[in-house]
PDB file of C-alpha atoms and ligand atoms in Angstrom:
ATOM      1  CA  UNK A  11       0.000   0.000   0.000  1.00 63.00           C
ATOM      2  CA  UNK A  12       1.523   3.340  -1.022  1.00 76.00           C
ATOM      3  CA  UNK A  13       2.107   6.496   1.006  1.00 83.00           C
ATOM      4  CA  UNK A  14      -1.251   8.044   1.472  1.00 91.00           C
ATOM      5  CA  UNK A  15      -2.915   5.420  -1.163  1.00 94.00           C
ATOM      6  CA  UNK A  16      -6.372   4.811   1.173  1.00 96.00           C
ATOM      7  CA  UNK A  17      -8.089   8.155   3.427  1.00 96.00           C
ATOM      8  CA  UNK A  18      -7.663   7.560   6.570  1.00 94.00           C
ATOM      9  CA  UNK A  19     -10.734   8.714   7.885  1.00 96.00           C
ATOM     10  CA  UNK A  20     -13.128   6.477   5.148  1.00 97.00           C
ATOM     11  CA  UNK A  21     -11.066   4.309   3.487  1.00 96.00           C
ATOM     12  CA  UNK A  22     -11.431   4.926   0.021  1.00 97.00           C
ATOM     13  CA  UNK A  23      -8.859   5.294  -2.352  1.00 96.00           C
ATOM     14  CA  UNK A  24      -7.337   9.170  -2.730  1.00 96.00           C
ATOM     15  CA  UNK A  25      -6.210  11.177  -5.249  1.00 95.00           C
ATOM     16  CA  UNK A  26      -3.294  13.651  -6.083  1.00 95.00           C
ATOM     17  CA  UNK A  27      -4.432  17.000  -7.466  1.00 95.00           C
ATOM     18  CA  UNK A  28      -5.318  20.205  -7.138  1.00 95.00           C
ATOM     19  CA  UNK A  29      -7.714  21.132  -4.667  1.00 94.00           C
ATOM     20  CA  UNK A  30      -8.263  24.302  -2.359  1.00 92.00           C
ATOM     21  CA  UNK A  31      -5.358  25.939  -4.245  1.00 93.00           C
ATOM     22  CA  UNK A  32      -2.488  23.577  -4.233  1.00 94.00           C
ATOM     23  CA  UNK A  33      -1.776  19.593  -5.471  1.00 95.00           C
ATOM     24  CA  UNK A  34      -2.166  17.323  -2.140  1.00 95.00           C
ATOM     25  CA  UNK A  35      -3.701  13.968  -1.668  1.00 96.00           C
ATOM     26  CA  UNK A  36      -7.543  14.161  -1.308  1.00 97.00           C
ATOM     27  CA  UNK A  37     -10.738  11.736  -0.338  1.00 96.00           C
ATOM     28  CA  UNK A  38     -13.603  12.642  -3.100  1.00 95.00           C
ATOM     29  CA  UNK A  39     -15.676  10.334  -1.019  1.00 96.00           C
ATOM     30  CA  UNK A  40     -15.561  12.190   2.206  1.00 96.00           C
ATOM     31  CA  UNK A  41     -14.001  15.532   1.138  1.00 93.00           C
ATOM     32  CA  UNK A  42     -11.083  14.591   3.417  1.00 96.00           C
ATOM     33  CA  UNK A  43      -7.726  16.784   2.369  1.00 96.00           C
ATOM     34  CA  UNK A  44      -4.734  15.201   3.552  1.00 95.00           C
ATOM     35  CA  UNK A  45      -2.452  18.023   4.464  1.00 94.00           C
ATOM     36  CA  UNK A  46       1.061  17.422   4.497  1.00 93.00           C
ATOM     37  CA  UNK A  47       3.604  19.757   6.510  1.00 95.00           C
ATOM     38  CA  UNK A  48       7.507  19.575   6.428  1.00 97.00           C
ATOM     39  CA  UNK A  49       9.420  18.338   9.432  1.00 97.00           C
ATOM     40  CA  UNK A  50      10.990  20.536  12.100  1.00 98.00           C
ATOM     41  CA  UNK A  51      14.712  19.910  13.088  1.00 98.00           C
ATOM     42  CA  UNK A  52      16.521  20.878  15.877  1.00 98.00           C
ATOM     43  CA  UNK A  53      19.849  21.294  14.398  1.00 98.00           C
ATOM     44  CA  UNK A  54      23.028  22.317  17.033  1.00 98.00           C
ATOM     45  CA  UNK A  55      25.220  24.959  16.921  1.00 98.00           C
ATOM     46  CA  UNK A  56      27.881  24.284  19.447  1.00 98.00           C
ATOM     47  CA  UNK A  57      31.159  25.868  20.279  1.00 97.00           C
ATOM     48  CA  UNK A  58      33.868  25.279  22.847  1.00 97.00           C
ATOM     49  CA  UNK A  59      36.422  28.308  22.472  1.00 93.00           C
ATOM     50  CA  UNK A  60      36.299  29.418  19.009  1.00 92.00           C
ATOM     51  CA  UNK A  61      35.678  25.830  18.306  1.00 97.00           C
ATOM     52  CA  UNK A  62      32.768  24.128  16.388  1.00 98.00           C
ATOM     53  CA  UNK A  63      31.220  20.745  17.463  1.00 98.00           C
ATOM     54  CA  UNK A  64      30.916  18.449  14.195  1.00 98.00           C
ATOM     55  CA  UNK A  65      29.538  15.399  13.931  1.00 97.00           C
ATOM     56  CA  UNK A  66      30.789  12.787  11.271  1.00 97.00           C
ATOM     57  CA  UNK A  67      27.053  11.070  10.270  1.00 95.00           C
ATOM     58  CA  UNK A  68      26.886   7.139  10.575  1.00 93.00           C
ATOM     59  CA  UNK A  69      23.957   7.139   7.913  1.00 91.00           C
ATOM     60  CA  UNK A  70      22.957   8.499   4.718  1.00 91.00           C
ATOM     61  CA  UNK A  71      22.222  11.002   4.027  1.00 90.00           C
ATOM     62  CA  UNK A  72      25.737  12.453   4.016  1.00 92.00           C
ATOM     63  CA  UNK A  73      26.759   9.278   5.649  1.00 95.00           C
ATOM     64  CA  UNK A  74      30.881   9.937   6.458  1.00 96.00           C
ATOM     65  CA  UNK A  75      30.934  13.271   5.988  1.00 97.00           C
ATOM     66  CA  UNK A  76      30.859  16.346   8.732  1.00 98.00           C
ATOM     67  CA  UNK A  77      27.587  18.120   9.680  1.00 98.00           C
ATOM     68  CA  UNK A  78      25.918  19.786  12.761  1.00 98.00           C
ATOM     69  CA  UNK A  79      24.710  17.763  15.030  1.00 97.00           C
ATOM     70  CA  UNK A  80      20.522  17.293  15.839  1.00 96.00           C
ATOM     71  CA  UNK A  81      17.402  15.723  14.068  1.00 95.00           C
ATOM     72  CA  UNK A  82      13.797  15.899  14.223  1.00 96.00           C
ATOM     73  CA  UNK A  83      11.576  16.943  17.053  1.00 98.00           C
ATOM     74  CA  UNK A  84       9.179  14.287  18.053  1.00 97.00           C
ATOM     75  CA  UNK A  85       5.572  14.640  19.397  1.00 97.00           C
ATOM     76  CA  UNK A  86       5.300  16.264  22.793  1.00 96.00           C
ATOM     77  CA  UNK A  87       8.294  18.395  22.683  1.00 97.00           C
ATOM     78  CA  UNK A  88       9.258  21.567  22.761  1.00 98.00           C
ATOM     79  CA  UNK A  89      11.993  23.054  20.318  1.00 98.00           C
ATOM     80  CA  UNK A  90      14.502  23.473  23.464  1.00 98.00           C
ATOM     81  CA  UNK A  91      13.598  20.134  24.412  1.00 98.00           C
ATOM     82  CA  UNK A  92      14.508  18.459  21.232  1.00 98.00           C
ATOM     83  CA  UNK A  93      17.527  20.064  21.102  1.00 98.00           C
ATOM     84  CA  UNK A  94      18.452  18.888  24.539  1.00 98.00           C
ATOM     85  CA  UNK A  95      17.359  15.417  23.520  1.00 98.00           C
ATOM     86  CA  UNK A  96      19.203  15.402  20.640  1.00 97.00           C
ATOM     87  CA  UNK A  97      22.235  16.838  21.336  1.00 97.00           C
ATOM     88  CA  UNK A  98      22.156  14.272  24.322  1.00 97.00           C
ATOM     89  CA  UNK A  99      21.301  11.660  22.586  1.00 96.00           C
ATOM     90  CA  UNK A 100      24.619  12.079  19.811  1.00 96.00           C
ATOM     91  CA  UNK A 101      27.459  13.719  21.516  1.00 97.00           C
ATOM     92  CA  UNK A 102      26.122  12.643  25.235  1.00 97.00           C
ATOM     93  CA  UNK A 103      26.283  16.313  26.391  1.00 98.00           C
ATOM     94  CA  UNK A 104      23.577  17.883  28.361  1.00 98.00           C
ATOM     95  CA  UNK A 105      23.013  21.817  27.030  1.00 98.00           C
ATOM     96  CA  UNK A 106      20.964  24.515  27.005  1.00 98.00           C
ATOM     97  CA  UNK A 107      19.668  26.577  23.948  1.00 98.00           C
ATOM     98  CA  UNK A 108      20.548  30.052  24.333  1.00 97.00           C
ATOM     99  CA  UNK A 109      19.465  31.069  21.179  1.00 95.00           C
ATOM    100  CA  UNK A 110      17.301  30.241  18.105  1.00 97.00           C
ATOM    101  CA  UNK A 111      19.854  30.952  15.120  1.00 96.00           C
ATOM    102  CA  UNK A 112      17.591  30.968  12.073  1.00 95.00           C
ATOM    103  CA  UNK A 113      15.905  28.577   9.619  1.00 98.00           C
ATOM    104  CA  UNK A 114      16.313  26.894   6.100  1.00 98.00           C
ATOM    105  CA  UNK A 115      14.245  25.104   4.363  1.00 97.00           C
ATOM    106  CA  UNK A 116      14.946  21.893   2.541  1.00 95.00           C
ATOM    107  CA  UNK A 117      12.832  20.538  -0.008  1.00 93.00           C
ATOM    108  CA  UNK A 118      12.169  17.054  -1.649  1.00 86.00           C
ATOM    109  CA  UNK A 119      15.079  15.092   1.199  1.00 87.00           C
ATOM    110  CA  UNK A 120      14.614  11.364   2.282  1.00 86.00           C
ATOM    111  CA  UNK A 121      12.704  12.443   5.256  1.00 88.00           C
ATOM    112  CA  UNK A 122      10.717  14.881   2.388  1.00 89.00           C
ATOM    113  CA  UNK A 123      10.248  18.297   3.212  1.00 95.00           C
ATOM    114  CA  UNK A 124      12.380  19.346   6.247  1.00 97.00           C
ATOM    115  CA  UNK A 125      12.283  22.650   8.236  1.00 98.00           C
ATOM    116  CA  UNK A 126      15.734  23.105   9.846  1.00 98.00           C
ATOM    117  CA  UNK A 127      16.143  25.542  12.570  1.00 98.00           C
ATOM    118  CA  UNK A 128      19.222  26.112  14.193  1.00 98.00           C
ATOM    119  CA  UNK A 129      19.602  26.481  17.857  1.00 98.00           C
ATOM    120  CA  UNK A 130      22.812  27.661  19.572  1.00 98.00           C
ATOM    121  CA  UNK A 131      23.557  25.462  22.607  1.00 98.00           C
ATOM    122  CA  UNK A 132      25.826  26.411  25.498  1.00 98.00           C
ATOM    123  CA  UNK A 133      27.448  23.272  27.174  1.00 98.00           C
ATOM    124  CA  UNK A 134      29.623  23.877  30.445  1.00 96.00           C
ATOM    125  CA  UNK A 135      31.367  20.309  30.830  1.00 97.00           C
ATOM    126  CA  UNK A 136      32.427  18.322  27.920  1.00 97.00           C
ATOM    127  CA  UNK A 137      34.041  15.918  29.513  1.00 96.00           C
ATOM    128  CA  UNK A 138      31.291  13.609  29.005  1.00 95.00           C
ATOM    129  CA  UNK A 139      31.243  13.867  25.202  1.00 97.00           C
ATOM    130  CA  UNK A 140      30.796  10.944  23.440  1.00 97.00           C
ATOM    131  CA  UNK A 141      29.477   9.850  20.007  1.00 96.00           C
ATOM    132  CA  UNK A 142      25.797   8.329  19.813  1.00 94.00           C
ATOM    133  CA  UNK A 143      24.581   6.278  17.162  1.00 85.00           C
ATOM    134  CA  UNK A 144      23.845   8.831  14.647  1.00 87.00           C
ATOM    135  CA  UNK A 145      27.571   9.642  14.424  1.00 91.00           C
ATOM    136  CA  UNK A 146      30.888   7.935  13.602  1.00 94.00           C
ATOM    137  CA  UNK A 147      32.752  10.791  15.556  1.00 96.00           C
ATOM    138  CA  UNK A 148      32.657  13.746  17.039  1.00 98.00           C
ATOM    139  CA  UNK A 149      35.434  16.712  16.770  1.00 98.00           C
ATOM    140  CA  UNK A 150      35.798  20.380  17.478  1.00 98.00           C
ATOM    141  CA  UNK A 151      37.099  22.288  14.128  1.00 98.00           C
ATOM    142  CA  UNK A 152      38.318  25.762  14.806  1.00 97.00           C
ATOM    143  CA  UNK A 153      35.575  28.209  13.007  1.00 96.00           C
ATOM    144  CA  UNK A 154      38.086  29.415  10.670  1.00 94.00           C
ATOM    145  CA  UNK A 155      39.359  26.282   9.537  1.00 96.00           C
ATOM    146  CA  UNK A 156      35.654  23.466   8.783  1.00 97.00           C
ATOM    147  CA  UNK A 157      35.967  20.793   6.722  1.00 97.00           C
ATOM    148  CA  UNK A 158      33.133  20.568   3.738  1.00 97.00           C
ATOM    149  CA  UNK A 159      30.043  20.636   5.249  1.00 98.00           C
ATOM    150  CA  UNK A 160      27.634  18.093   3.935  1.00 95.00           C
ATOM    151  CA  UNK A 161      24.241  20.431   3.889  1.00 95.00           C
ATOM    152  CA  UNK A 162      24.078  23.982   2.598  1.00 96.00           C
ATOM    153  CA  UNK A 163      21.166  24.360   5.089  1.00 97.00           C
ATOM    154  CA  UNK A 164      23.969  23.315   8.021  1.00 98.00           C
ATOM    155  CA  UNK A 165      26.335  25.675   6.217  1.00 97.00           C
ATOM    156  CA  UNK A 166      24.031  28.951   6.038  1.00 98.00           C
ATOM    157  CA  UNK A 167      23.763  28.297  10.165  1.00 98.00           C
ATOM    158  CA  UNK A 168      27.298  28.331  10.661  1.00 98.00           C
ATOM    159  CA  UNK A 169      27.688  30.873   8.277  1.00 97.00           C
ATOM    160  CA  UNK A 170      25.188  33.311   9.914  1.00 96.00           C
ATOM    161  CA  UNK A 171      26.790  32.323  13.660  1.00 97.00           C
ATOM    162  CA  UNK A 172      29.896  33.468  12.330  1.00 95.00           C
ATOM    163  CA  UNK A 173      28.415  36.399  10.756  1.00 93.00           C
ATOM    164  CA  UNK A 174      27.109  37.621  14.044  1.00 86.00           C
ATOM    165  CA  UNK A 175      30.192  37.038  15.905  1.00 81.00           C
TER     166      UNK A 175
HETATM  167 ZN1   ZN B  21     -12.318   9.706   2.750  1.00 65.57          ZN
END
């Protein structure tokens, strides 16, 4: 059974087409439009003296290359709470958000549509740091000097931390 094949408040089959001013999957049985929203991500701006936390990503997409830490907010959360959760959950490190950086949206990913919004965490000890599952390694790159970044969403953040520096 396909993504959004059946309504899943009747039952019947859907369609894809316009309706109500834009193409989404809709019941013609019980008028039911199935809206579809992008995904919010927490995504983790961390820095220990001039230096930025990478993580190297375990998975595609990206999988081996260097990227900001964070992923998708769940049900029940709050933005700061994701961002605690994740950054927790992949580098082991309890923070706090001290500020909300920006967003970028990505169209069309794996996941589909994602909004990413960056967060800027402060963490006080590191010496707990260690890489979750999501990552192959973790490593502080001085600001100046990042390897290739593997999203241009991650790299606007970093840019636009920097630029307010
Ligand atoms: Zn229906």
């Amino acid at each position: 059974m396909g993504y959004l094949e059946y309504c899943s408040h009747c039952g019947s089959k859907n369609q894809y087409g316009f309706i109500d001013g834009n193409n989404r999957y809709h019941c013609l049985s019980c008028n039911t439009i199935h809206y579809e929203n992008p995904k919010p991500t927490a995504t983790i701006i961390c820095v220990k003296n001039d230096e930025l936390l990478l993580a190297k990503r375990a998975f595609d997409p990206g999988k081996g290359e260097w990227g900001l830490p964070g992923g998708f907010m769940e049900l029940n959360e709050t933005l700061n709470e994701a961002a605690m959760r994740e950054l927790k959950e992949e580098t082991n490190l309890d923070g706090k958000v001290k500020n909300i950086l920006s967003t970028c949206s990505h169209y069309g990913s794996i996941f589909g549509d994602i909004l990413l919004i960056g967060v800027e965490m402060v963490v006080t000890d590191f010496s707990n740091m260690r890489a979750g599952d999501d990552a192959e390694e973790l490593q502080f790159f001085n600001l100046n000097n990042l390897p290739e970044i593997v999203f241009d969403c991650h790299s606007k953040f970093i840019n636009q931390y920097k630029g307010n520096l």
